[in-house]
PDB file of C-alpha atoms and ligand atoms in Angstrom:
ATOM      1  CA  MET A   7     -12.402   3.133   2.333  1.00 56.00           C
ATOM      2  CA  ASP A   8     -11.405   1.290  -0.815  1.00 68.00           C
ATOM      3  CA  GLU A   9     -12.376   3.466  -3.454  1.00 76.00           C
ATOM      4  CA  PRO A  10     -10.326   3.530  -6.512  1.00 84.00           C
ATOM      5  CA  VAL A  11      -9.072   7.412  -7.306  1.00 90.00           C
ATOM      6  CA  ASP A  12      -7.058   9.408  -9.406  1.00 92.00           C
ATOM      7  CA  PRO A  13      -4.271  10.588  -7.165  1.00 90.00           C
ATOM      8  CA  GLU A  14      -4.040  13.800  -9.032  1.00 93.00           C
ATOM      9  CA  LYS A  15      -7.814  14.228  -8.715  1.00 93.00           C
ATOM     10  CA  ALA A  16      -8.496  12.750  -4.995  1.00 90.00           C
ATOM     11  CA  ASN A  17     -10.780  14.518  -2.940  1.00 89.00           C
ATOM     12  CA  ARG A  18      -8.450  15.415   0.120  1.00 90.00           C
ATOM     13  CA  SER A  19     -11.170  16.730   2.307  1.00 92.00           C
ATOM     14  CA  VAL A  20     -12.888  15.044   5.242  1.00 94.00           C
ATOM     15  CA  ASP A  21     -16.759  14.900   5.425  1.00 92.00           C
ATOM     16  CA  ASP A  22     -18.846  14.469   8.565  1.00 94.00           C
ATOM     17  CA  GLU A  23     -19.953  11.129   7.494  1.00 94.00           C
ATOM     18  CA  GLN A  24     -16.321  10.080   7.552  1.00 93.00           C
ATOM     19  CA  ILE A  25     -15.659  11.549  10.800  1.00 96.00           C
ATOM     20  CA  VAL A  26     -18.848   9.995  12.344  1.00 97.00           C
ATOM     21  CA  ALA A  27     -17.538   6.449  10.903  1.00 95.00           C
ATOM     22  CA  CYS A  28     -14.018   7.187  12.912  1.00 94.00           C
ATOM     23  CA  ARG A  29     -15.941   8.227  15.878  1.00 97.00           C
ATOM     24  CA  ASP A  30     -18.021   4.747  15.747  1.00 97.00           C
ATOM     25  CA  VAL A  31     -14.751   2.764  15.316  1.00 96.00           C
ATOM     26  CA  CYS A  32     -13.229   4.684  18.294  1.00 96.00           C
ATOM     27  CA  ARG A  33     -16.484   3.956  20.191  1.00 97.00           C
ATOM     28  CA  ARG A  34     -15.601   0.520  20.204  1.00 97.00           C
ATOM     29  CA  PHE A  35     -12.070   0.457  20.756  1.00 97.00           C
ATOM     30  CA  VAL A  36     -11.076   3.723  22.559  1.00 96.00           C
ATOM     31  CA  PRO A  37     -14.415   4.852  23.475  1.00 97.00           C
ATOM     32  CA  ASP A  38     -12.783   7.931  25.739  1.00 96.00           C
ATOM     33  CA  LEU A  39     -11.690   9.376  22.427  1.00 94.00           C
ATOM     34  CA  ALA A  40     -15.104   8.841  20.578  1.00 96.00           C
ATOM     35  CA  ASP A  41     -16.747  12.130  21.320  1.00 96.00           C
ATOM     36  CA  GLY A  42     -13.545  14.247  21.430  1.00 96.00           C
ATOM     37  CA  GLU A  43     -12.751  17.415  19.524  1.00 96.00           C
ATOM     38  CA  VAL A  44     -11.462  16.790  16.129  1.00 95.00           C
ATOM     39  CA  VAL A  45      -8.284  18.866  16.085  1.00 96.00           C
ATOM     40  CA  HIS A  46      -6.881  17.667  12.516  1.00 95.00           C
ATOM     41  CA  THR A  47      -7.949  15.529   9.573  1.00 95.00           C
ATOM     42  CA  LYS A  48      -5.933  14.180   6.559  1.00 92.00           C
ATOM     43  CA  VAL A  49      -6.760  12.303   3.613  1.00 89.00           C
ATOM     44  CA  CYS A  50      -4.054   9.836   2.394  1.00 86.00           C
ATOM     45  CA  LEU A  51      -3.844   7.398  -0.313  1.00 86.00           C
ATOM     46  CA  TYR A  52      -2.141   4.085  -0.507  1.00 83.00           C
ATOM     47  CA  ASP A  53      -2.034   1.883  -3.955  1.00 87.00           C
ATOM     48  CA  MET A  54      -3.412  -1.687  -3.511  1.00 88.00           C
ATOM     49  CA  THR A  55      -2.411  -4.138  -6.236  1.00 90.00           C
ATOM     50  CA  GLU A  56      -5.160  -6.918  -7.133  1.00 88.00           C
ATOM     51  CA  ASN A  57      -3.502  -9.899  -4.956  1.00 90.00           C
ATOM     52  CA  SER A  58      -2.233  -7.349  -2.198  1.00 89.00           C
ATOM     53  CA  ASP A  59       1.326  -8.339  -2.850  1.00 93.00           C
ATOM     54  CA  PHE A  60       4.031  -5.606  -3.395  1.00 95.00           C
ATOM     55  CA  VAL A  61       6.009  -5.437  -6.834  1.00 97.00           C
ATOM     56  CA  LEU A  62       9.417  -5.726  -6.696  1.00 98.00           C
ATOM     57  CA  ASP A  63      11.010  -6.538 -10.166  1.00 97.00           C
ATOM     58  CA  ARG A  64      12.770  -5.143 -13.057  1.00 95.00           C
ATOM     59  CA  ASP A  65      10.683  -3.902 -16.117  1.00 94.00           C
ATOM     60  CA  PRO A  66      10.452  -6.760 -18.378  1.00 88.00           C
ATOM     61  CA  ASP A  67      11.207  -4.536 -21.438  1.00 92.00           C
ATOM     62  CA  HIS A  68      13.441  -1.943 -19.793  1.00 94.00           C
ATOM     63  CA  PRO A  69      15.595  -3.906 -17.370  1.00 92.00           C
ATOM     64  CA  GLU A  70      17.415  -0.859 -16.191  1.00 94.00           C
ATOM     65  CA  VAL A  71      14.050   0.424 -14.777  1.00 97.00           C
ATOM     66  CA  VAL A  72      13.534  -1.251 -11.110  1.00 97.00           C
ATOM     67  CA  TYR A  73      10.078  -1.382  -9.541  1.00 97.00           C
ATOM     68  CA  GLY A  74       9.088  -0.747  -6.120  1.00 97.00           C
ATOM     69  CA  TYR A  75       5.410  -0.317  -5.238  1.00 95.00           C
ATOM     70  CA  GLY A  76       1.921  -1.626  -4.761  1.00 93.00           C
ATOM     71  CA  PHE A  77       2.730  -1.903  -0.980  1.00 92.00           C
ATOM     72  CA  SER A  78      -0.966  -2.272  -0.180  1.00 86.00           C
ATOM     73  CA  GLY A  79      -0.551  -0.492   3.161  1.00 85.00           C
ATOM     74  CA  HIS A  80       1.715  -2.415   4.600  1.00 89.00           C
ATOM     75  CA  GLY A  81       5.093  -0.999   3.053  1.00 92.00           C
ATOM     76  CA  PHE A  82       6.488   0.715   6.020  1.00 94.00           C
ATOM     77  CA  LYS A  83       7.004  -2.201   8.363  1.00 95.00           C
ATOM     78  CA  PHE A  84       9.080  -3.987   5.598  1.00 96.00           C
ATOM     79  CA  ALA A  85      11.259  -0.458   4.269  1.00 96.00           C
ATOM     80  CA  PRO A  86      14.740  -1.827   5.390  1.00 98.00           C
ATOM     81  CA  LEU A  87      13.853  -5.329   3.755  1.00 97.00           C
ATOM     82  CA  ILE A  88      12.501  -3.496   0.452  1.00 97.00           C
ATOM     83  CA  GLY A  89      15.261  -1.035   0.295  1.00 98.00           C
ATOM     84  CA  ARG A  90      17.914  -3.783   0.209  1.00 98.00           C
ATOM     85  CA  LEU A  91      16.234  -5.760  -2.174  1.00 98.00           C
ATOM     86  CA  LEU A  92      15.545  -2.707  -4.482  1.00 98.00           C
ATOM     87  CA  SER A  93      19.068  -1.835  -4.235  1.00 98.00           C
ATOM     88  CA  GLU A  94      20.223  -5.222  -5.128  1.00 98.00           C
ATOM     89  CA  LEU A  95      18.031  -5.335  -8.509  1.00 97.00           C
ATOM     90  CA  ALA A  96      19.590  -1.999  -8.953  1.00 96.00           C
ATOM     91  CA  LEU A  97      22.991  -3.069  -8.658  1.00 96.00           C
ATOM     92  CA  ASP A  98      22.380  -6.130 -10.496  1.00 95.00           C
ATOM     93  CA  LYS A  99      23.161  -8.436  -7.801  1.00 96.00           C
ATOM     94  CA  GLN A 100      21.047 -11.599  -6.717  1.00 96.00           C
ATOM     95  CA  PRO A 101      18.332 -10.959  -4.588  1.00 96.00           C
ATOM     96  CA  SER A 102      19.006 -11.778  -1.000  1.00 97.00           C
ATOM     97  CA  SER A 103      15.802 -13.362  -0.530  1.00 97.00           C
ATOM     98  CA  PRO A 104      13.197 -14.594  -2.983  1.00 96.00           C
ATOM     99  CA  ILE A 105      11.365 -11.988  -4.799  1.00 96.00           C
ATOM    100  CA  GLU A 106       9.586 -14.218  -7.474  1.00 95.00           C
ATOM    101  CA  LYS A 107       5.980 -13.845  -5.971  1.00 94.00           C
ATOM    102  CA  PHE A 108       6.433  -9.922  -6.245  1.00 96.00           C
ATOM    103  CA  SER A 109       6.643 -10.302 -10.162  1.00 96.00           C
ATOM    104  CA  ALA A 110       5.774  -7.354 -12.120  1.00 94.00           C
ATOM    105  CA  ASP A 111       4.206  -9.783 -14.877  1.00 93.00           C
ATOM    106  CA  PRO A 112       0.500 -10.496 -14.063  1.00 91.00           C
ATOM    107  CA  SER A 113       1.044 -14.283 -15.046  1.00 92.00           C
ATOM    108  CA  ARG A 114       3.622 -14.598 -12.430  1.00 92.00           C
ATOM    109  CA  ARG A 115       1.714 -13.636  -9.481  1.00 93.00           C
ATOM    110  CA  ARG A 116      -0.485 -15.356  -7.428  1.00 92.00           C
ATOM    111  CA  PRO A 117      -4.295 -15.040  -8.199  1.00 92.00           C
ATOM    112  CA  PRO A 118      -6.044 -11.943  -6.705  1.00 85.00           C
ATOM    113  CA  THR A 119      -7.379 -12.404  -3.264  1.00 69.00           C
ATOM    114  CA  VAL A 120     -11.109 -12.651  -3.074  1.00 66.00           C
ATOM    115  CA  GLY A 121     -13.163 -10.332  -0.679  1.00 59.00           C
ATOM    116  CA  ALA A 122     -10.010  -9.496   1.824  1.00 53.00           C
ATOM    117  CA  HIS A 123      -6.885  -7.695   1.226  1.00 55.00           C
ATOM    118  CA  LEU A 124      -4.814  -8.415   4.161  1.00 55.00           C
ATOM    119  CA  GLY A 125      -7.202  -7.767   6.624  1.00 50.00           C
ATOM    120  CA  LYS A 126      -7.901  -4.135   5.377  1.00 56.00           C
ATOM    121  CA  GLY A 127     -10.843  -5.528   2.925  1.00 46.00           C
ATOM    122  CA  LYS A 128     -14.365  -6.831   4.192  1.00 42.00           C
TER     123      LYS A 128
HETATM  124  C1  FAD B 215      -3.362   5.491   5.882  1.00 84.74           C
HETATM  125  C2  FAD B 215      -2.283   4.560   5.711  1.00 84.74           C
HETATM  126  C3  FAD B 215      -1.874   3.866   6.708  1.00 84.74           C
HETATM  127  C4  FAD B 215      -0.688   3.019   6.623  1.00 84.74           C
HETATM  128  N1  FAD B 215      -0.216   2.175   7.770  1.00 84.74           N
HETATM  129  C5  FAD B 215       0.594   1.598   7.517  1.00 84.74           C
HETATM  130  C6  FAD B 215       1.095   0.473   8.721  1.00 84.74           C
HETATM  131  O1  FAD B 215       0.502   0.457   9.674  1.00 84.74           O
HETATM  132  N2  FAD B 215       2.177  -0.260   8.655  1.00 84.74           N
HETATM  133  C7  FAD B 215       2.888  -0.284   7.294  1.00 84.74           C
HETATM  134  O2  FAD B 215       3.678  -1.034   7.301  1.00 84.74           O
HETATM  135  N3  FAD B 215       2.398   0.595   6.381  1.00 84.74           N
HETATM  136  C8  FAD B 215       1.594   1.173   6.299  1.00 84.74           C
HETATM  137  N4  FAD B 215       1.232   2.204   5.253  1.00 84.74           N
HETATM  138  C9  FAD B 215       1.921   2.066   4.097  1.00 84.74           C
HETATM  139  C10 FAD B 215       2.894   2.423   4.027  1.00 84.74           C
HETATM  140  O3  FAD B 215       3.159   3.932   4.426  1.00 84.74           O
HETATM  141  C11 FAD B 215       3.426   2.580   2.592  1.00 84.74           C
HETATM  142  O4  FAD B 215       3.514   1.176   2.081  1.00 84.74           O
HETATM  143  C12 FAD B 215       5.019   3.309   2.323  1.00 84.74           C
HETATM  144  O5  FAD B 215       5.052   4.511   3.084  1.00 84.74           O
HETATM  145  C13 FAD B 215       5.109   3.221   0.942  1.00 84.74           C
HETATM  146  O6  FAD B 215       6.511   3.878   0.855  1.00 84.74           O
HETATM  147  P1  FAD B 215       7.063   4.637  -0.597  1.00 84.74           P
HETATM  148  O7  FAD B 215       8.285   5.188  -0.438  1.00 84.74           O
HETATM  149  O8  FAD B 215       6.686   3.648  -1.746  1.00 84.74           O
HETATM  150  O9  FAD B 215       5.991   5.531  -0.946  1.00 84.74           O
HETATM  151  P2  FAD B 215       5.534   7.026  -0.204  1.00 84.74           P
HETATM  152  O10 FAD B 215       5.824   7.028   1.354  1.00 84.74           O
HETATM  153  O11 FAD B 215       4.427   7.410  -0.271  1.00 84.74           O
HETATM  154  O12 FAD B 215       6.366   7.918  -0.811  1.00 84.74           O
HETATM  155  C14 FAD B 215       6.902   8.308  -1.975  1.00 84.74           C
HETATM  156  C15 FAD B 215       6.886   9.571  -1.903  1.00 84.74           C
HETATM  157  O13 FAD B 215       7.246  10.144  -3.483  1.00 84.74           O
HETATM  158  C16 FAD B 215       6.794  11.330  -3.832  1.00 84.74           C
HETATM  159  N5  FAD B 215       6.144  11.543  -4.954  1.00 84.74           N
HETATM  160  C17 FAD B 215       5.219  11.032  -5.459  1.00 84.74           C
HETATM  161  N6  FAD B 215       5.104  11.562  -6.921  1.00 84.74           N
HETATM  162  C18 FAD B 215       6.043  12.337  -6.919  1.00 84.74           C
HETATM  163  C19 FAD B 215       6.306  12.909  -8.086  1.00 84.74           C
HETATM  164  N7  FAD B 215       5.762  12.843  -9.237  1.00 84.74           N
HETATM  165  N8  FAD B 215       7.480  13.369  -8.276  1.00 84.74           N
HETATM  166  C20 FAD B 215       8.273  13.530  -7.231  1.00 84.74           C
HETATM  167  N9  FAD B 215       7.731  12.918  -5.734  1.00 84.74           N
HETATM  168  C21 FAD B 215       6.711  12.174  -6.054  1.00 84.74           C
HETATM  169  C22 FAD B 215       5.595  11.357  -2.576  1.00 84.74           C
HETATM  170  O14 FAD B 215       5.486  12.810  -2.176  1.00 84.74           O
HETATM  171  C23 FAD B 215       6.401  10.748  -1.455  1.00 84.74           C
HETATM  172  O15 FAD B 215       7.082  11.626  -0.572  1.00 84.74           O
HETATM  173  C24 FAD B 215       0.081   2.946   5.602  1.00 84.74           C
HETATM  174  C25 FAD B 215      -0.412   3.848   4.399  1.00 84.74           C
HETATM  175  C26 FAD B 215      -1.256   4.536   4.508  1.00 84.74           C
HETATM  176  C27 FAD B 215      -1.633   5.605   3.424  1.00 84.74           C
END
């Protein structure tokens, strides 16, 4: 699902249609689970930037504010690196890896990806 939502108002319940869609995916990849009992459901959100790149930067107008967001469903595996880069920004150190492409300034970011978000789109 890639519908924009307001996190304060997002529908947090899972409907039958979504369960059927999950079963269809299971049927392709883990057929033994496809008709199993549903014991727990959960809706969670992730934030997508327009081009799927993270934002790791200072606020241009308030440099004391450091941003780390827009992990586009891929942030967890980068957590140690992101933590190090954010701490370097917060401590006014030179980032130990290049972060220009993760600018908060839209004019310094690469153009939006068309039709695909790192394998999560169409
Ligand atoms: C379904 C799903 C699948 C994913 N799969 C992968 C994957 O396979 N591999 C991967 O690398 N990444 C994956 N991710 C992405 C990864 O989980 C995120 O990129 C990562 O957790 C982002 O870390 P974060 O600290 O920025 O945000 P979060 O982990 O969302 O943490 C934000 C925290 O802030 C708290 N918070 C929010 N608002 C407020 C507030 N107003 N006041 C106080 N606290 C607040 C929240 O409760 C939460 O604890 C997935 C995400 C989702 C939703």
